[in-house]
Amino acid sequence: MLTILLGACVLTALGPAGGGSWGLPHARAEMTRHSLIFFDTFDTVITIIGYAEDQATFDRVAGEARSAFERYHKLYDAYNAYEGIRNIYTLNRDAAKNPVPVDEELWALLLFVKEWQPRLRGTVNIALGAVLSQWHGSRKAAEAGESAAVLPDMASLRAAAAHTNFDDVVLDEENRTVFFRDPLLKLDVGAVAKGFATERVGRQMLASDMPSFIINAGGNVRTGHPPAAGRHHWSIGLQDPEAALTAQAGQSLDVLYVEGLSVVTSGDYQRFYTVDGVRYHHIIDPATLLPAGQNRAVTVLCEDSGLADILSTAVFILPYEQGCALVESLDGVEALWVQAGEAEGEVRMTEGMRVYSNSAGAVNPER
Ligand code: AMP
Ligand code: MG
């Protein structure tokens, strides 16, 4: 099995537990650090760290978060059916026959994508499923060792690409149903689902008895209030894409100091397979139907984790100048690039990212 590396990992700010009060609902109580790790949703490791008054509070809040992740995982899965759940898989199976009613959590994701996708310069397209499933199938077959690793056939990728028009996905707001006008169209929400789910879980936790938390959902990081251990911010380590592929997987490229924000990375090292000695990763440029080659990794920082997720995939596909123009056009969004190709390994960041970035001089002072 392929090792799935975290795009960003929590490095520090977790100091000695129980570091005193910090002016929030339970300011007088002693806050202690707790954590929960689980592996069974979104094909990744999810870590929740929180400062809570006691173990029981943490267990309750983190347990609710885990249940929510389990539900979102099933709803947004394009490759498996689950008893009693209408999800992306069942839409792909049924929505060209009849309009299919969907639950609020899935509907909200589709509306979010409908709002943002047109602004992403032809990069992220959740209707690209017929193309993406071929890459997914080839990668999974290679991972399972079924046969020699092979690339999907370009002629069949091109044939599938004729059935990827998001306008053929009819979202009927009145009846909350989904209908595909094109019978060969398939959805794949992998570019946005994990971040969208993380944002909903994060908001749930912000409203809970444990608003001081960090969620790391396989490189999708959402932070709540600062750690109650005397620091102002959570520290998020960004993986060096090259080091991530080798034995130095823990080596970080930079550290970002944030609170109340999300940090999401798309990288060529997160999911890939190798054919004839060449690595093929999981982010597909709709223009070429091949893995995008402009960047090694792109990290997006903004409040909303769903937005950070869809943007990190979009900006990863774009050349630096275009990605930068997109990011700069949006309020409250910053980005960091590790470029590929001629500028291989070069790190760039938006001006506004510098205030968060250790390599640009930011620090995480004790309060
Ligand atoms: P991320 O890791 O958030 O950058 O998303 C990568 C995932 O998004 C892949 O595993 C695919 O499921 C999906 N994906 C890849 N390329 C695209 C694309 N051009 N448009 C929409 N989804 C994509
Ligand atoms: Mg993404």
Short mmCIF file of C-alpha atoms and ligand atoms in Angstrom, two decimals:
data_model
loop_
_atom_site.label_atom_id
_atom_site.label_comp_id
_atom_site.label_asym_id
_atom_site.label_seq_id
_atom_site.Cartn_x
_atom_site.Cartn_y
_atom_site.Cartn_z
CA MET A 1 0.00 0.00 0.00
CA LEU A 2 1.12 3.50 -0.73
CA THR A 3 2.06 5.53 2.28
CA ILE A 4 -0.10 8.60 2.48
CA LEU A 5 1.95 11.44 3.83
CA LEU A 6 0.50 14.37 5.63
CA GLY A 7 0.84 17.60 3.70
CA ALA A 8 1.16 19.51 6.89
CA CYS A 9 1.84 18.29 10.36
CA VAL A 10 1.56 19.83 13.73
CA LEU A 11 5.06 20.41 14.99
CA THR A 12 5.05 22.43 18.15
CA ALA A 13 2.82 24.67 20.25
CA LEU A 14 1.81 21.62 22.14
CA GLY A 15 4.23 22.34 24.96
CA PRO A 16 3.66 21.30 28.54
CA ALA A 17 0.03 20.41 29.12
CA GLY A 18 -2.24 22.44 31.33
CA GLY A 19 -0.77 25.86 30.77
CA GLY A 20 -3.29 28.04 32.53
CA SER A 21 -6.22 30.18 31.49
CA TRP A 22 -6.87 32.17 28.36
CA GLY A 23 -10.04 34.18 28.68
CA LEU A 24 -12.63 31.89 27.11
CA PRO A 25 -15.75 30.22 28.56
CA HIS A 26 -13.83 28.00 30.94
CA ALA A 27 -11.10 30.48 31.72
CA ARG A 28 -10.86 29.54 35.36
CA ALA A 29 -10.54 25.84 34.86
CA GLU A 30 -7.25 24.15 34.22
CA MET A 31 -7.11 23.25 30.55
CA THR A 32 -5.27 20.12 29.60
CA ARG A 33 -4.21 18.84 26.21
CA HIS A 34 -5.82 15.75 24.75
CA SER A 35 -5.66 14.06 21.38
CA LEU A 36 -7.47 11.55 19.20
CA ILE A 37 -6.14 9.90 16.05
CA PHE A 38 -8.23 7.83 13.65
CA PHE A 39 -7.49 6.29 10.28
CA ASP A 40 -10.79 5.17 8.83
CA THR A 41 -12.17 8.23 7.04
CA PHE A 42 -11.18 10.12 3.87
CA ASP A 43 -8.36 7.61 3.20
CA THR A 44 -6.17 9.47 5.61
CA VAL A 45 -5.08 9.96 9.19
CA ILE A 46 -7.14 12.48 11.11
CA THR A 47 -5.71 13.97 14.29
CA ILE A 48 -7.72 16.11 16.67
CA ILE A 49 -5.91 17.95 19.45
CA GLY A 50 -7.85 20.02 21.92
CA TYR A 51 -7.49 21.80 25.23
CA ALA A 52 -10.35 20.81 27.48
CA GLU A 53 -11.34 21.07 31.09
CA ASP A 54 -11.22 17.31 31.48
CA GLN A 55 -10.92 14.06 29.58
CA ALA A 56 -14.68 13.56 29.46
CA THR A 57 -15.20 16.90 27.70
CA PHE A 58 -12.54 16.08 25.16
CA ASP A 59 -13.91 12.59 24.57
CA ARG A 60 -17.40 13.93 23.95
CA VAL A 61 -16.40 16.77 21.61
CA ALA A 62 -13.79 14.76 19.71
CA GLY A 63 -16.18 11.80 19.53
CA GLU A 64 -18.85 13.98 17.93
CA ALA A 65 -16.24 15.29 15.51
CA ARG A 66 -15.22 11.77 14.58
CA SER A 67 -18.85 10.73 14.00
CA ALA A 68 -19.31 13.75 11.75
CA PHE A 69 -16.19 12.86 9.75
CA GLU A 70 -17.54 9.31 9.36
CA ARG A 71 -20.82 10.61 7.98
CA TYR A 72 -19.16 13.09 5.59
CA HIS A 73 -16.75 10.41 4.42
CA LYS A 74 -19.65 8.17 3.39
CA LEU A 75 -21.62 10.98 1.76
CA TYR A 76 -18.72 12.25 -0.33
CA ASP A 77 -17.33 8.85 -1.38
CA ALA A 78 -17.41 8.34 -5.17
CA TYR A 79 -16.28 4.72 -5.12
CA ASN A 80 -18.37 2.90 -2.48
CA ALA A 81 -22.03 2.52 -1.57
CA TYR A 82 -23.18 2.46 2.08
CA GLU A 83 -26.35 1.00 3.49
CA GLY A 84 -29.11 3.62 3.58
CA ILE A 85 -26.99 6.52 2.29
CA ARG A 86 -27.35 8.48 -0.94
CA ASN A 87 -23.83 9.60 -1.70
CA ILE A 88 -21.65 10.59 -4.66
CA TYR A 89 -21.39 6.93 -5.68
CA THR A 90 -25.16 6.47 -5.81
CA LEU A 91 -25.57 9.80 -7.64
CA ASN A 92 -23.09 8.58 -10.24
CA ARG A 93 -25.12 5.39 -10.57
CA ASP A 94 -28.63 6.87 -10.57
CA ALA A 95 -28.74 10.60 -11.30
CA ALA A 96 -28.81 10.28 -15.09
CA LYS A 97 -31.99 8.19 -14.83
CA ASN A 98 -34.04 10.36 -12.47
CA PRO A 99 -33.53 13.44 -10.30
CA VAL A 100 -32.17 12.15 -6.98
CA PRO A 101 -32.99 13.87 -3.66
CA VAL A 102 -29.93 14.39 -1.44
CA ASP A 103 -29.28 15.20 2.22
CA GLU A 104 -28.35 18.68 3.36
CA GLU A 105 -24.65 17.85 3.90
CA LEU A 106 -24.22 16.70 0.32
CA TRP A 107 -26.41 19.44 -1.09
CA ALA A 108 -24.39 22.11 0.74
CA LEU A 109 -21.16 20.76 -0.76
CA LEU A 110 -22.61 20.84 -4.28
CA LEU A 111 -23.82 24.42 -3.82
CA PHE A 112 -20.42 25.45 -2.46
CA VAL A 113 -18.72 24.00 -5.54
CA LYS A 114 -21.27 25.62 -7.84
CA GLU A 115 -20.44 28.98 -6.27
CA TRP A 116 -16.64 28.66 -6.42
CA GLN A 117 -15.83 26.47 -9.40
CA PRO A 118 -16.57 29.12 -12.07
CA ARG A 119 -13.88 31.36 -10.51
CA LEU A 120 -11.14 28.73 -10.70
CA ARG A 121 -9.98 29.30 -14.28
CA GLY A 122 -10.90 25.85 -15.62
CA THR A 123 -8.81 23.95 -13.08
CA VAL A 124 -10.99 22.16 -10.53
CA ASN A 125 -14.07 20.53 -12.04
CA ILE A 126 -15.98 18.06 -9.88
CA ALA A 127 -17.67 16.74 -13.04
CA LEU A 128 -14.30 15.32 -14.14
CA GLY A 129 -15.15 11.99 -12.51
CA ALA A 130 -15.11 9.93 -15.72
CA VAL A 131 -11.49 11.03 -16.27
CA LEU A 132 -10.40 10.85 -12.64
CA SER A 133 -11.85 7.37 -12.12
CA GLN A 134 -9.47 6.06 -14.81
CA TRP A 135 -6.46 7.53 -13.03
CA HIS A 136 -7.84 6.27 -9.73
CA GLY A 137 -8.36 2.77 -11.16
CA SER A 138 -4.86 2.55 -12.62
CA ARG A 139 -3.29 3.77 -9.38
CA LYS A 140 -5.32 1.39 -7.23
CA ALA A 141 -4.51 -1.57 -9.51
CA ALA A 142 -0.81 -0.72 -9.28
CA GLU A 143 -1.01 -0.39 -5.49
CA ALA A 144 -2.77 -3.74 -5.26
CA GLY A 145 0.02 -5.25 -7.37
CA GLU A 146 -2.58 -6.74 -9.73
CA SER A 147 -0.32 -6.26 -12.71
CA ALA A 148 2.50 -4.06 -13.88
CA ALA A 149 1.67 -0.40 -13.26
CA VAL A 150 0.19 1.18 -16.37
CA LEU A 151 -1.10 4.60 -17.38
CA PRO A 152 -4.74 5.04 -18.37
CA ASP A 153 -5.23 4.92 -22.11
CA MET A 154 -5.14 8.45 -23.59
CA ALA A 155 -7.89 7.69 -26.12
CA SER A 156 -10.24 6.61 -23.37
CA LEU A 157 -9.29 9.61 -21.22
CA ARG A 158 -10.18 11.85 -24.16
CA ALA A 159 -13.45 10.02 -24.71
CA ALA A 160 -14.28 10.48 -21.01
CA ALA A 161 -13.34 14.16 -21.15
CA ALA A 162 -16.30 14.72 -23.50
CA HIS A 163 -18.56 14.00 -20.52
CA THR A 164 -17.28 16.46 -17.93
CA ASN A 165 -19.45 19.54 -18.29
CA PHE A 166 -20.60 20.72 -14.86
CA ASP A 167 -23.50 22.55 -16.56
CA ASP A 168 -24.96 19.10 -17.22
CA VAL A 169 -25.39 18.65 -13.46
CA VAL A 170 -28.84 20.04 -12.75
CA LEU A 171 -29.25 21.18 -9.14
CA ASP A 172 -32.95 21.74 -8.51
CA GLU A 173 -32.98 24.10 -5.52
CA GLU A 174 -36.71 23.79 -4.90
CA ASN A 175 -36.75 20.01 -4.59
CA ARG A 176 -33.10 19.62 -3.54
CA THR A 177 -32.49 17.04 -6.26
CA VAL A 178 -29.57 16.29 -8.54
CA PHE A 179 -29.95 15.21 -12.17
CA PHE A 180 -27.25 14.53 -14.78
CA ARG A 181 -28.21 15.61 -18.29
CA ASP A 182 -25.25 13.61 -19.61
CA PRO A 183 -25.60 9.87 -18.90
CA LEU A 184 -21.81 9.36 -18.97
CA LEU A 185 -20.99 12.18 -16.56
CA LYS A 186 -19.55 11.27 -13.14
CA LEU A 187 -18.79 13.39 -10.08
CA ASP A 188 -15.61 13.27 -7.99
CA VAL A 189 -15.45 15.71 -5.08
CA GLY A 190 -11.97 14.67 -3.90
CA ALA A 191 -10.55 18.16 -4.48
CA VAL A 192 -12.84 19.77 -1.92
CA ALA A 193 -14.69 17.22 0.21
CA LYS A 194 -12.14 16.72 2.95
CA GLY A 195 -11.71 20.45 3.54
CA PHE A 196 -15.44 21.07 3.32
CA ALA A 197 -16.06 18.36 5.93
CA THR A 198 -13.22 19.68 8.10
CA GLU A 199 -14.75 23.16 8.05
CA ARG A 200 -18.12 21.84 9.18
CA VAL A 201 -16.50 19.81 11.93
CA GLY A 202 -14.38 22.82 12.90
CA ARG A 203 -17.44 25.05 13.23
CA GLN A 204 -19.15 22.40 15.31
CA MET A 205 -16.10 22.36 17.62
CA LEU A 206 -15.90 26.17 17.81
CA ALA A 207 -19.44 26.14 19.17
CA SER A 208 -18.62 23.36 21.66
CA ASP A 209 -17.09 23.31 25.17
CA MET A 210 -13.69 22.88 23.54
CA PRO A 211 -13.11 25.76 21.12
CA SER A 212 -9.32 25.48 21.51
CA PHE A 213 -8.40 22.80 18.99
CA ILE A 214 -6.55 21.84 15.88
CA ILE A 215 -7.77 19.28 13.35
CA ASN A 216 -5.31 17.80 10.92
CA ALA A 217 -7.19 15.80 8.30
CA GLY A 218 -4.31 14.52 6.18
CA GLY A 219 -2.88 17.88 5.27
CA ASN A 220 -6.14 19.81 5.73
CA VAL A 221 -5.56 21.73 8.93
CA ARG A 222 -8.29 23.73 10.71
CA THR A 223 -7.45 25.58 13.91
CA GLY A 224 -9.78 26.95 16.54
CA HIS A 225 -8.87 29.23 19.42
CA PRO A 226 -5.16 29.22 20.39
CA PRO A 227 -3.67 26.39 22.44
CA ALA A 228 -4.25 26.99 26.13
CA ALA A 229 -0.60 26.46 26.87
CA GLY A 230 0.67 30.00 26.91
CA ARG A 231 1.07 30.46 23.17
CA HIS A 232 -0.75 32.75 20.82
CA HIS A 233 -0.87 30.41 17.86
CA TRP A 234 -0.78 26.87 16.64
CA SER A 235 2.33 25.98 14.68
CA ILE A 236 1.77 24.17 11.39
CA GLY A 237 4.77 22.51 9.77
CA LEU A 238 4.69 22.38 5.96
CA GLN A 239 6.30 19.34 4.44
CA ASP A 240 9.16 19.67 2.04
CA PRO A 241 7.84 17.79 -1.04
CA GLU A 242 11.18 16.24 -1.90
CA ALA A 243 11.99 15.25 1.68
CA ALA A 244 8.48 13.79 2.01
CA LEU A 245 9.37 11.22 -0.67
CA THR A 246 12.49 10.11 1.14
CA ALA A 247 13.49 9.03 4.59
CA GLN A 248 13.35 12.61 5.92
CA ALA A 249 9.56 12.71 5.78
CA GLY A 250 9.38 14.80 8.93
CA GLN A 251 11.55 17.57 7.56
CA SER A 252 9.63 20.79 7.27
CA LEU A 253 9.91 23.46 4.66
CA ASP A 254 8.39 26.20 6.76
CA VAL A 255 6.22 26.69 9.81
CA LEU A 256 3.06 28.81 9.79
CA TYR A 257 1.66 30.31 13.02
CA VAL A 258 -2.11 30.56 12.95
CA GLU A 259 -5.27 30.61 15.05
CA GLY A 260 -8.85 30.47 13.82
CA LEU A 261 -7.62 29.71 10.31
CA SER A 262 -7.14 26.80 7.92
CA VAL A 263 -3.98 25.70 6.17
CA VAL A 264 -4.41 23.23 3.31
CA THR A 265 -1.74 21.74 1.09
CA SER A 266 -2.02 20.02 -2.29
CA GLY A 267 1.16 18.22 -3.23
CA ASP A 268 2.57 15.85 -5.82
CA TYR A 269 3.94 13.64 -3.03
CA GLN A 270 0.60 13.00 -1.27
CA ARG A 271 -0.83 10.36 -3.60
CA PHE A 272 0.95 8.90 -6.58
CA TYR A 273 2.11 5.77 -8.34
CA THR A 274 5.11 5.00 -10.47
CA VAL A 275 5.11 3.77 -14.07
CA ASP A 276 8.44 2.97 -15.73
CA GLY A 277 10.28 4.95 -13.07
CA VAL A 278 8.12 8.09 -13.49
CA ARG A 279 5.87 9.32 -10.69
CA TYR A 280 2.25 10.15 -11.59
CA HIS A 281 0.34 12.03 -8.90
CA HIS A 282 -3.38 12.51 -8.30
CA ILE A 283 -4.09 16.10 -9.38
CA ILE A 284 -5.13 16.14 -13.02
CA ASP A 285 -4.91 19.14 -15.31
CA PRO A 286 -8.17 19.15 -17.33
CA ALA A 287 -6.28 20.72 -20.27
CA THR A 288 -3.90 17.77 -20.69
CA LEU A 289 -5.73 15.03 -18.74
CA LEU A 290 -2.33 14.32 -17.15
CA PRO A 291 -0.98 15.12 -13.67
CA ALA A 292 -0.39 18.87 -13.45
CA GLY A 293 3.27 19.80 -13.71
CA GLN A 294 3.51 23.42 -12.60
CA ASN A 295 4.07 22.93 -8.89
CA ARG A 296 5.36 20.43 -6.36
CA ALA A 297 3.10 21.75 -3.60
CA VAL A 298 0.75 24.64 -2.94
CA THR A 299 -0.43 25.65 0.51
CA VAL A 300 -3.45 27.91 0.90
CA LEU A 301 -4.26 29.76 4.12
CA CYS A 302 -7.68 31.29 4.82
CA GLU A 303 -10.42 30.90 7.39
CA ASP A 304 -12.68 28.44 5.58
CA SER A 305 -11.12 25.03 5.19
CA GLY A 306 -13.41 24.09 2.29
CA LEU A 307 -12.29 27.15 0.38
CA ALA A 308 -8.65 26.49 1.23
CA ASP A 309 -9.06 22.93 -0.10
CA ILE A 310 -10.70 23.77 -3.44
CA LEU A 311 -8.23 26.64 -3.92
CA SER A 312 -5.14 24.61 -3.10
CA THR A 313 -6.03 22.11 -5.84
CA ALA A 314 -6.88 24.89 -8.30
CA VAL A 315 -3.72 26.90 -7.63
CA PHE A 316 -1.63 23.72 -7.77
CA ILE A 317 -2.81 23.22 -11.38
CA LEU A 318 -2.12 26.81 -12.45
CA PRO A 319 1.25 28.31 -13.39
CA TYR A 320 2.57 30.49 -10.55
CA GLU A 321 1.59 33.85 -12.11
CA GLN A 322 -2.00 32.81 -12.74
CA GLY A 323 -2.34 31.14 -9.36
CA CYS A 324 -0.95 34.21 -7.68
CA ALA A 325 -3.41 36.45 -9.54
CA LEU A 326 -6.28 34.22 -8.41
CA VAL A 327 -5.17 34.25 -4.78
CA GLU A 328 -4.52 37.99 -4.77
CA SER A 329 -8.04 38.59 -6.12
CA LEU A 330 -9.54 37.04 -2.98
CA ASP A 331 -9.74 38.75 0.41
CA GLY A 332 -8.22 36.89 3.35
CA VAL A 333 -6.53 34.23 1.22
CA GLU A 334 -2.75 33.68 1.15
CA ALA A 335 -0.63 31.02 -0.52
CA LEU A 336 2.79 29.44 -0.64
CA TRP A 337 4.20 27.62 -3.66
CA VAL A 338 6.94 25.07 -4.14
CA GLN A 339 7.38 25.24 -7.87
CA ALA A 340 8.17 22.48 -10.36
CA GLY A 341 9.71 22.42 -13.81
CA GLU A 342 12.28 25.07 -14.60
CA ALA A 343 11.88 26.70 -11.20
CA GLU A 344 12.00 23.28 -9.44
CA GLY A 345 11.98 23.61 -5.67
CA GLU A 346 11.73 27.40 -5.63
CA VAL A 347 9.52 28.63 -2.79
CA ARG A 348 7.30 31.66 -3.27
CA MET A 349 4.63 33.17 -1.12
CA THR A 350 2.13 35.99 -1.25
CA GLU A 351 3.14 39.13 0.61
CA GLY A 352 0.37 38.56 3.15
CA MET A 353 1.67 35.05 3.95
CA ARG A 354 4.86 36.49 5.39
CA VAL A 355 3.24 37.48 8.69
CA TYR A 356 2.45 33.80 9.34
CA SER A 357 5.67 32.31 8.03
CA ASN A 358 8.61 31.36 10.22
CA SER A 359 10.97 31.49 7.25
CA ALA A 360 9.85 35.08 6.62
CA GLY A 361 10.56 35.98 10.24
CA ALA A 362 7.29 35.36 12.08
CA VAL A 363 7.53 33.97 15.60
CA ASN A 364 5.07 32.39 18.04
CA PRO A 365 5.52 34.36 21.25
CA GLU A 366 4.46 33.18 24.67
CA ARG A 367 1.47 35.15 25.81
P1 AMP B 1 -6.40 17.69 -3.32
O1 AMP B 1 -5.62 16.64 -2.62
O2 AMP B 1 -7.34 18.46 -2.43
O3 AMP B 1 -5.55 18.60 -4.12
O4 AMP B 1 -7.40 16.96 -4.31
C1 AMP B 1 -6.97 15.93 -5.16
C2 AMP B 1 -8.15 15.06 -5.50
O5 AMP B 1 -9.09 15.83 -6.26
C3 AMP B 1 -7.80 13.88 -6.38
O6 AMP B 1 -7.53 12.74 -5.62
C4 AMP B 1 -9.05 13.71 -7.24
O7 AMP B 1 -10.03 12.98 -6.52
C5 AMP B 1 -9.56 15.13 -7.38
N1 AMP B 1 -9.05 15.86 -8.56
C6 AMP B 1 -7.85 15.75 -9.19
N2 AMP B 1 -7.75 16.63 -10.20
C7 AMP B 1 -8.93 17.31 -10.21
C8 AMP B 1 -9.46 18.35 -11.03
N3 AMP B 1 -8.77 18.91 -12.03
N4 AMP B 1 -10.72 18.78 -10.76
C9 AMP B 1 -11.45 18.25 -9.74
N5 AMP B 1 -11.00 17.29 -8.94
C10 AMP B 1 -9.76 16.82 -9.16
MG MG B 2 -8.03 20.40 -2.53
#
